[in-house]
Each structure stands twice: as structure tokens, then as C-alpha cells.
Coordinates of N, CA and C in Angstrom, one line a residue:
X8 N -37.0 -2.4 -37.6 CA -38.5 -2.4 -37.4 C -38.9 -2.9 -36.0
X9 N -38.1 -3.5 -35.6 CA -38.2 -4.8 -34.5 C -38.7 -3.4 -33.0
X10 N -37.1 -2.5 -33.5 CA -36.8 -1.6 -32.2 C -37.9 -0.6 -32.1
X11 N -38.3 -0.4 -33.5 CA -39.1 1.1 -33.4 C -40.6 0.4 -32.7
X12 N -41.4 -1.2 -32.9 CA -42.2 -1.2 -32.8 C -42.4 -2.1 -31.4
X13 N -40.7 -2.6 -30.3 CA -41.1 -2.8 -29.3 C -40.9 -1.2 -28.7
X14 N -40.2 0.0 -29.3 CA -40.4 1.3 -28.5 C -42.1 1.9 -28.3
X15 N -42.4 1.6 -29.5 CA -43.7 2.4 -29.4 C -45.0 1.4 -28.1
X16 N -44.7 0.2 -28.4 CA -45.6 -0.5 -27.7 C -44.7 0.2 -26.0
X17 N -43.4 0.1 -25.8 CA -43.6 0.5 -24.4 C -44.0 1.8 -23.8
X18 N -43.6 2.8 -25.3 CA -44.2 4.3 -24.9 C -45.6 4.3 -24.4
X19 N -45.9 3.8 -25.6 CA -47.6 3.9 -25.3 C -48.0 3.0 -23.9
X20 N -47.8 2.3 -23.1 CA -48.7 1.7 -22.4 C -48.6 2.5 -21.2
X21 N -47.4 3.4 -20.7 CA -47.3 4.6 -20.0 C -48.5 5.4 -20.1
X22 N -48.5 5.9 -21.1 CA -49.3 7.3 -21.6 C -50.6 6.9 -21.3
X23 N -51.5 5.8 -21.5 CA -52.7 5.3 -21.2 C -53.2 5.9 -20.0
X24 N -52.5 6.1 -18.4 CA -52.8 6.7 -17.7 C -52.5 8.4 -17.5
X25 N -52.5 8.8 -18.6 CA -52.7 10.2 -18.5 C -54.3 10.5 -19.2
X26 N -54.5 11.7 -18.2 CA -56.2 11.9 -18.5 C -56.1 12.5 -19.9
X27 N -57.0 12.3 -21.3 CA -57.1 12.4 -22.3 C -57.5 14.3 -22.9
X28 N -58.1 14.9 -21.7 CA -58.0 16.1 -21.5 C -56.5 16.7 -21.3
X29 N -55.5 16.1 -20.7 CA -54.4 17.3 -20.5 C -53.8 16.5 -21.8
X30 N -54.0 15.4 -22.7 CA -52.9 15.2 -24.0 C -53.6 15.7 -24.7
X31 N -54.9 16.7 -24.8 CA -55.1 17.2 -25.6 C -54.6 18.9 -25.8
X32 N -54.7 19.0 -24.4 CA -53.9 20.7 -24.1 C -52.4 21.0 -24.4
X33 N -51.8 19.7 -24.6 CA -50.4 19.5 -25.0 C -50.4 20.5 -26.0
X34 N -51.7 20.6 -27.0 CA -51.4 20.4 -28.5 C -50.1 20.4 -28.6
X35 N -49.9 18.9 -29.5 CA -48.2 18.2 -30.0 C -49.0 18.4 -31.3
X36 N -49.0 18.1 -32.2 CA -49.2 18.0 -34.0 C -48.3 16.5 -34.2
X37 N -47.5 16.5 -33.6 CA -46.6 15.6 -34.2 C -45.9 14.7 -33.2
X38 N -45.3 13.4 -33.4 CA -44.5 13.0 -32.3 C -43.5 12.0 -33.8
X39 N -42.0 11.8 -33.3 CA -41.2 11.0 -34.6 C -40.2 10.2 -33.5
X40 N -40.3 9.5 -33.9 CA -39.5 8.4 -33.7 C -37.7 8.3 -34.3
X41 N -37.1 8.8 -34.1 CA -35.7 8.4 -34.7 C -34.9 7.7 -34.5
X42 N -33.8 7.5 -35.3 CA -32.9 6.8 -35.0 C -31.8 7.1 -33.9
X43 N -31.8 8.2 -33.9 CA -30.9 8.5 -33.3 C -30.9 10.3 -32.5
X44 N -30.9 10.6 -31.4 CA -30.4 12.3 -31.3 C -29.1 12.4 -31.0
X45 N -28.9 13.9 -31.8 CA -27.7 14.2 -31.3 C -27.8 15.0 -29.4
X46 N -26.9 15.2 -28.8 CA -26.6 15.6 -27.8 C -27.4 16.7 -27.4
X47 N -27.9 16.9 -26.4 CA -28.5 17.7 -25.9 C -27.8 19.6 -26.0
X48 N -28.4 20.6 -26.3 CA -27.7 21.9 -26.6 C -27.5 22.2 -24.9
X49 N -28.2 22.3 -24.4 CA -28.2 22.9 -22.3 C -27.3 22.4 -21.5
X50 N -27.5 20.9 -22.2 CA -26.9 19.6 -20.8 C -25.3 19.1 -21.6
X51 N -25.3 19.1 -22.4 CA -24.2 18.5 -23.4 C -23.8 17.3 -22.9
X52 N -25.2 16.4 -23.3 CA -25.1 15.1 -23.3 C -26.4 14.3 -24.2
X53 N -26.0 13.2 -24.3 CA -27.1 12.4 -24.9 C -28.5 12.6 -24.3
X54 N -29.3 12.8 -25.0 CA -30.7 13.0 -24.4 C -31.8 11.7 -25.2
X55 N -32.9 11.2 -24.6 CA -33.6 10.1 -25.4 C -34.9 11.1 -26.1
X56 N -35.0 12.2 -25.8 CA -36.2 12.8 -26.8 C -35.9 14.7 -26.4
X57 N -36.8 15.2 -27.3 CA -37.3 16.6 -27.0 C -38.8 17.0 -27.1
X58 N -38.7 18.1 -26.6 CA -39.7 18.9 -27.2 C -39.4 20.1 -27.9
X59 N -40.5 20.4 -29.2 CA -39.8 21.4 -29.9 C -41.2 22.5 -29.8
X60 N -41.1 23.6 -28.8 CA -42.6 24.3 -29.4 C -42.8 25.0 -30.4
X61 N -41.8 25.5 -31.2 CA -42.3 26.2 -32.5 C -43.0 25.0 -33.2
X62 N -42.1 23.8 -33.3 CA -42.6 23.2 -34.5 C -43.9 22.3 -33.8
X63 N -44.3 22.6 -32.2 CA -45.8 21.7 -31.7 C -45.2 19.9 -32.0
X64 N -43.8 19.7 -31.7 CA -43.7 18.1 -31.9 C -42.5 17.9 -30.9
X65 N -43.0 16.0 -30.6 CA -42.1 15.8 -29.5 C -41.4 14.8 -30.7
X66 N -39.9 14.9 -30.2 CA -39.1 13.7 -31.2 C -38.3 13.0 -30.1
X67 N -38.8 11.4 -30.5 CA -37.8 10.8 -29.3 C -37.0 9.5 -29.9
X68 N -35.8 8.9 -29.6 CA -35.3 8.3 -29.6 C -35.6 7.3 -30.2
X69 N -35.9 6.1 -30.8 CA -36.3 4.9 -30.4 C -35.4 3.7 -30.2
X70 N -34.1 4.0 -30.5 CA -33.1 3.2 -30.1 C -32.9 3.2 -28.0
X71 N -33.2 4.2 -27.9 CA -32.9 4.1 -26.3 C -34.3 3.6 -25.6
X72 N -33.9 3.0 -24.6 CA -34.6 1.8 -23.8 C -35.5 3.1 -22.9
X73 N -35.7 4.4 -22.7 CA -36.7 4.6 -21.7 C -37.5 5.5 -22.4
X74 N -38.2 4.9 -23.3 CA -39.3 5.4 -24.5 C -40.6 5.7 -23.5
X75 N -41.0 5.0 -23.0 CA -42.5 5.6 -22.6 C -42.3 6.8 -21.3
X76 N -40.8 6.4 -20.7 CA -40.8 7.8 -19.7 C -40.3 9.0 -20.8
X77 N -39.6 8.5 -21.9 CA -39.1 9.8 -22.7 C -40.3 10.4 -22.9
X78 N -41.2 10.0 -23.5 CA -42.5 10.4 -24.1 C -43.6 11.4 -22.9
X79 N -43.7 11.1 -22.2 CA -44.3 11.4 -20.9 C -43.3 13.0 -20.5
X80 N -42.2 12.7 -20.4 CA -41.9 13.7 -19.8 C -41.3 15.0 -21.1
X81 N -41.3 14.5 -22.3 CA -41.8 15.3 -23.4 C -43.4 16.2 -23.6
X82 N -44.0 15.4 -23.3 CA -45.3 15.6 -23.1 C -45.9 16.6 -22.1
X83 N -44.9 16.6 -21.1 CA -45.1 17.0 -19.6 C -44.7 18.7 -19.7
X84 N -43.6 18.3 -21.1 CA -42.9 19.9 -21.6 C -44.1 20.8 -22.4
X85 N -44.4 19.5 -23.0 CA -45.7 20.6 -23.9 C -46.8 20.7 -23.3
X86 N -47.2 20.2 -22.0 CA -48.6 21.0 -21.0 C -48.1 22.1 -20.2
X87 N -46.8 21.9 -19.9 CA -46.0 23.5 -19.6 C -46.0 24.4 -19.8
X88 N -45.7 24.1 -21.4 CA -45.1 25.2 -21.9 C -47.0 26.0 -22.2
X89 N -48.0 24.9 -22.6 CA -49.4 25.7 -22.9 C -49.5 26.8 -21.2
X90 N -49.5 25.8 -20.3 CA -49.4 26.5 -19.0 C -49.0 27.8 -18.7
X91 N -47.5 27.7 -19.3 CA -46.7 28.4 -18.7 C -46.8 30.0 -20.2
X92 N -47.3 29.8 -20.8 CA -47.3 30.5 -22.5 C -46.2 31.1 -22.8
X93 N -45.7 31.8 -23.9 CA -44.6 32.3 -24.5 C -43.9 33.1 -23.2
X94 N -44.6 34.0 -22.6 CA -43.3 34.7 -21.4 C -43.2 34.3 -20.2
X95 N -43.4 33.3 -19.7 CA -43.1 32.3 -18.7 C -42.4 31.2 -18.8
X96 N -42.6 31.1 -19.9 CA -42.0 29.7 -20.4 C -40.4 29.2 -20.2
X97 N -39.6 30.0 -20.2 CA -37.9 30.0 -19.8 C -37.6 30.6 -18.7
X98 N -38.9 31.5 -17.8 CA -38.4 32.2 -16.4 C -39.6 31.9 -16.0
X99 N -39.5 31.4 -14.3 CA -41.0 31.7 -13.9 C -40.7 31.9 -12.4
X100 N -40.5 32.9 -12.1 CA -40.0 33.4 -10.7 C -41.0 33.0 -9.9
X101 N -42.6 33.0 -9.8 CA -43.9 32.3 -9.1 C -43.4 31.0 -8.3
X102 N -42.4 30.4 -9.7 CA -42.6 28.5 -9.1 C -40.9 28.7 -8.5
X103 N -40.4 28.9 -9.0 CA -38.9 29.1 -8.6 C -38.4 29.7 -7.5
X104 N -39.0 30.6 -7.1 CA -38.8 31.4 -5.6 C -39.1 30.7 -4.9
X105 N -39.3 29.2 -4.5 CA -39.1 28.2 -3.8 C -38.0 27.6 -3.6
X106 N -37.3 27.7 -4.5 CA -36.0 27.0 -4.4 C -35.2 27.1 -3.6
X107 N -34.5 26.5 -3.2 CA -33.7 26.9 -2.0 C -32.1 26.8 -2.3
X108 N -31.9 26.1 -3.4 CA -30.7 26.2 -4.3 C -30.9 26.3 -5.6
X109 N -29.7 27.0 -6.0 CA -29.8 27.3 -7.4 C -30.1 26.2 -8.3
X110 N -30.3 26.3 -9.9 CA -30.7 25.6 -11.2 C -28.8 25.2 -11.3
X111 N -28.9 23.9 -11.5 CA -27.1 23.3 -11.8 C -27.1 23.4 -13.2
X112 N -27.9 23.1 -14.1 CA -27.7 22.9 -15.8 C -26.9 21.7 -16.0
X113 N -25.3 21.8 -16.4 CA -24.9 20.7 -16.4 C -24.7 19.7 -15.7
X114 N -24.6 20.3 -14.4 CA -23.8 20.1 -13.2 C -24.9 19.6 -12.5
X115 N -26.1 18.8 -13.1 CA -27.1 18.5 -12.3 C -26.8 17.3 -11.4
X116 N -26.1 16.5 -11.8 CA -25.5 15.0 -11.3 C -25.3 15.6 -10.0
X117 N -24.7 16.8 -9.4 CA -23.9 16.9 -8.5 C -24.6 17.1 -6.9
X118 N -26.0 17.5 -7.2 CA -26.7 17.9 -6.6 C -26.9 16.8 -5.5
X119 N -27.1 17.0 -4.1 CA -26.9 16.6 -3.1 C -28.2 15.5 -3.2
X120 N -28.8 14.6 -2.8 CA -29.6 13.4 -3.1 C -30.9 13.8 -1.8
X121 N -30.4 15.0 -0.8 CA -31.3 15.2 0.2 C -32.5 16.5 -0.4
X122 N -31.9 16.7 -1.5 CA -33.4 17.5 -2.7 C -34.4 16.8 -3.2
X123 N -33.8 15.7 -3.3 CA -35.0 14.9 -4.3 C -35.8 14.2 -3.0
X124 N -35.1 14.0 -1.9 CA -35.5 12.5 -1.1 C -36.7 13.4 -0.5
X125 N -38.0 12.5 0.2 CA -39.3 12.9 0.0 C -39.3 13.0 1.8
X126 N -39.1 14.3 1.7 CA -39.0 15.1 3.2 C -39.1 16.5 3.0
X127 N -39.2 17.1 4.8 CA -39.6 18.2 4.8 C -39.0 19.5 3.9
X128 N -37.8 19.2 3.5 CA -37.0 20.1 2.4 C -36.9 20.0 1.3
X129 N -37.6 18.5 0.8 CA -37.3 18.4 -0.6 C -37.8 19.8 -1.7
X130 N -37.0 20.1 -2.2 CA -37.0 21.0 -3.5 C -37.2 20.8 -5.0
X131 N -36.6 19.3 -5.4 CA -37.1 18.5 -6.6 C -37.4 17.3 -6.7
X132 N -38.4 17.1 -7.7 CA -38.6 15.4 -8.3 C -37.6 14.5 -8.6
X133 N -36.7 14.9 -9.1 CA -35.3 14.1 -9.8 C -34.4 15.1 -9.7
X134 N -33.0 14.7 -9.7 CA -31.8 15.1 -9.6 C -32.0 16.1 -11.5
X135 N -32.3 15.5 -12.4 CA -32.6 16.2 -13.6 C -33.5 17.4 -13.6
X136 N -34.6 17.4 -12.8 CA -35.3 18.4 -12.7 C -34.2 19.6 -11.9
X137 N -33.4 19.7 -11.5 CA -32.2 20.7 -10.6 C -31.6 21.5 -11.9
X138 N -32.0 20.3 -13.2 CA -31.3 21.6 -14.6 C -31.2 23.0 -14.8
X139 N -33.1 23.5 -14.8 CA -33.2 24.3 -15.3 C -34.6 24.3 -14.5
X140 N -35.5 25.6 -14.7 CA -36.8 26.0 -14.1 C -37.6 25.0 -15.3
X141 N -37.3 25.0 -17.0 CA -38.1 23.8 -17.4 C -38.2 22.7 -17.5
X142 N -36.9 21.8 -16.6 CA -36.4 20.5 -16.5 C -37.5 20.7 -15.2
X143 N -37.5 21.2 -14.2 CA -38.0 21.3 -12.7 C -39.5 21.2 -13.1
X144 N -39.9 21.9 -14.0 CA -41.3 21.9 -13.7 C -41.8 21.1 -14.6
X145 N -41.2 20.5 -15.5 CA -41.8 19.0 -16.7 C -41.6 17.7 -15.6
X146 N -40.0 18.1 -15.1 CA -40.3 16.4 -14.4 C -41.5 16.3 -13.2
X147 N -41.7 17.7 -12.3 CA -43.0 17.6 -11.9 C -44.1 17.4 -11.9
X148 N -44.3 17.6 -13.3 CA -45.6 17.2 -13.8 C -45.4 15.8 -14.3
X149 N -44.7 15.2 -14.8 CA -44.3 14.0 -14.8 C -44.7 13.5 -13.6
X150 N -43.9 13.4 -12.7 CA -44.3 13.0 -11.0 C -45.4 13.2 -10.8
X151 N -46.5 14.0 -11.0 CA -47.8 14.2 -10.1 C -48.4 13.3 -11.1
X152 N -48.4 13.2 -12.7 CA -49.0 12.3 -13.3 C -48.9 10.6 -13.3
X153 N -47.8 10.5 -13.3 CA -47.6 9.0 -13.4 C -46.5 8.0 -12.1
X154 N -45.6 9.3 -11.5 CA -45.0 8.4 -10.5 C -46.0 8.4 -8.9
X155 N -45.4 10.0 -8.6 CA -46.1 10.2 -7.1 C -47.4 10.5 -6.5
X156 N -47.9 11.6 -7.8 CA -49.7 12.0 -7.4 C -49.1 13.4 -6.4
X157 N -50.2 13.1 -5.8 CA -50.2 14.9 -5.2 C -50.2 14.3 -3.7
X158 N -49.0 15.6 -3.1 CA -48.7 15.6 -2.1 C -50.1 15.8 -1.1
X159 N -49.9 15.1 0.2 CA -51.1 15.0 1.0 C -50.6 15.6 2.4
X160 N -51.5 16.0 2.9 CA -51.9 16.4 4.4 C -51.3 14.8 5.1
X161 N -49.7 15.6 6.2 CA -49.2 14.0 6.5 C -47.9 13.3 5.8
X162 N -47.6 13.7 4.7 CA -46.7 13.5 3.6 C -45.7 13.8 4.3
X163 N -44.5 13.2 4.2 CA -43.1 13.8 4.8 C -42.4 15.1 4.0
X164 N -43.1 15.1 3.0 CA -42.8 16.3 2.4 C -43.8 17.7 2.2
X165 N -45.1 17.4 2.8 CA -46.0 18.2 3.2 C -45.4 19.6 3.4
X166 N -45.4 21.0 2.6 CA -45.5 22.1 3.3 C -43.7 22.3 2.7
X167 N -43.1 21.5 2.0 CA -42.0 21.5 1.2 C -41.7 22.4 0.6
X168 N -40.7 22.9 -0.2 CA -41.0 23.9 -1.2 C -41.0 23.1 -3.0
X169 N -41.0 21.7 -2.9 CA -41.1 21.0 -3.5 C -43.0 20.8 -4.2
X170 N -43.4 20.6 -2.5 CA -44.6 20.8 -2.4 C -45.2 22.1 -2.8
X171 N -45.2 22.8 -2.2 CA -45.3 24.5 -2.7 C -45.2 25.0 -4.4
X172 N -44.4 24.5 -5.0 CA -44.0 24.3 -6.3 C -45.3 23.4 -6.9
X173 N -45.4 22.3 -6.6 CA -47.1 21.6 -7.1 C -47.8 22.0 -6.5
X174 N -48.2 23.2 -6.0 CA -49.7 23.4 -5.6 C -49.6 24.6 -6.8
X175 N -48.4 25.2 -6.8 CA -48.8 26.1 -8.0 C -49.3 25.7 -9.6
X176 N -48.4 24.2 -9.6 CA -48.8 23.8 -11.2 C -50.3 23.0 -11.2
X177 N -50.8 23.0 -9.6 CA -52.2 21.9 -10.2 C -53.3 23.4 -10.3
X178 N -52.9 24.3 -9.5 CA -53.5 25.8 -9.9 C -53.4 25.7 -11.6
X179 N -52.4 26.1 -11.7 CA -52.3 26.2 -13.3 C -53.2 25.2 -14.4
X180 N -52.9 24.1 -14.1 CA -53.5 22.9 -14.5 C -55.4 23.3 -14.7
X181 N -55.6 23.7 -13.2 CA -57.2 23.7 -13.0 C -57.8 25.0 -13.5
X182 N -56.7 25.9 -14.0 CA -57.1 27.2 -14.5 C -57.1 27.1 -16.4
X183 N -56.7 26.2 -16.7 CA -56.9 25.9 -17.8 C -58.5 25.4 -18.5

């Protein structure tokens, strides 16, 4: 009881700054707390939560220690996926034709650390976002909500294709 209810206290104090408008466009129905997941099907590794869209619910961990970023960037999956709707949602050539290297999937670890770092070429948020086009654009939205905010006029990464990539999801965002 101990674990499930210091997880939820640290999930929740994250989420507090997300605007109450976009966790409503999530539509989640549901969020569960478990004991445990098994391994991820994409990455074939342990993962601390999902998102599931058929069933409109995020299920995350509560044994593992990074509950309020699991939650957040579950979350991040289901304003996406509303964004992005049923045939965008696993291809989206718009945000991706930025890229300047391919999606690694497993092999994300391997990716060179001058993608993420916050300059003129960055390409991704996190080395995890390099997975897949939905890992890329959840952890983005993650980043513009609760770590980095929106790239500015001046930014070392200004004009990035990193950047380029969030101007299309705050479009998306503001077209909702």
C-alpha cells in the first residue's frame, strides 16, 4: 500500500502543471496502477507504463521509481494519438521528414548524444524519442509541457529540425 500511495502522490504532483484542457483531450477513461509490466513488445525491455488506445487507458507501474514522468509521457501518447487520429498515428511523414537519421527502435541507446544536445541540429528530445515516430513525438510533447517549453527566437536550437518538428505539434495542438 506504502508503494502504490508514495507512487501516486509523486505522479500526481507532475501532472498539476499540465493545462486541464489538453488532459481532457487525452480522453484516458482509465489509468491502473500495477504491480508489475511485463517487457516492452517494440523495445524488448522493461518499460514503467503504457498507453493502450483501443482500451482509452494508461497503465503504469507502481513499483518503479519514475511514476509521475511515466504518467506524463503516457499522457503525452494519448494527446497524440487524439492529434495525430487513427491514420497518422504509427506514420507521420509531416513531422518525420525532419529527421535527419533514421528511427533506431531498439537500438535507441546507441544514438549519438549530439541529437538530443540543444543546438543547431538537434533532431530529438531524448535518446528514447530516436525509437519510433511515436516515442519522438510523445517525448516531445512531454518536453514542451513540463521540461523545456517552446523553442524561442535565439535558442541554440532555433530553426533545428528538432524545432521544426514542435512547431508542427503546437499547430496541431492549437487546431484542436
Amino acid at each position: 500500500v506504502r508503494t502504490i500511495m508514495s507512487a501516486l502522490e509523486s505522479m500526481f504532483d507532475n501532472v498539476r502543471g499540465i493545462p486541464p484542457e489538453l488532459v481532457k483531450i487525452a480522453n484516458v477513461d482509465n489509468i491502473f496502477l500495477v504491480d508489475e509490466i511485463e517487457d516492452d513488445r517494440l523495445i524488448g525491455r522493461d518499460v514503467t507504463g503504457y498507453y493502450d488506445y483501443t482500451q482509452r487507458m494508461i497503465v503504469l507501474d507502481a513499483g518503479k521509481s519514475y511514476g509521475s514522468e511515466a504518467l506524463i509521457h503516457e499522457l503525452a501518447h494519448a494527446i497524440d494519438h487524439v492529434l495525430c487520429g487513427e491514420t497518422d498515428y504509427l506514420v507521420d511523414e509531416e513531422f518525420s521528414k525532419y529527421n535527419t537519421v533514421s528511427y533506431l527502435g531498439k537500438d535507441f541507446e546507441t544514438l549519438d548524444n549530439s541529437f538530443t544536445e540543444i543546438t543547431p541540429t538537434r533532431v530529438f528530445s531524448t535518446k528514447y524519442g530516436s525509437t519510433s515516430v511515436l516515442e519522438d513525438r510523445a517525448s516531445m510533447i512531454e518536453d514542451l509541457l513540463v521540461r523545456r517549453g517552446v523553442v524561442q527566437p535565439g535558442d541554440p536550437d532555433w530553426g533545428s529540425p528538432y524545432h521544426r518538428k514542435q512547431v508542427i505539434l503546437i499547430r496541431r495542438l492549437t487546431e484542436i
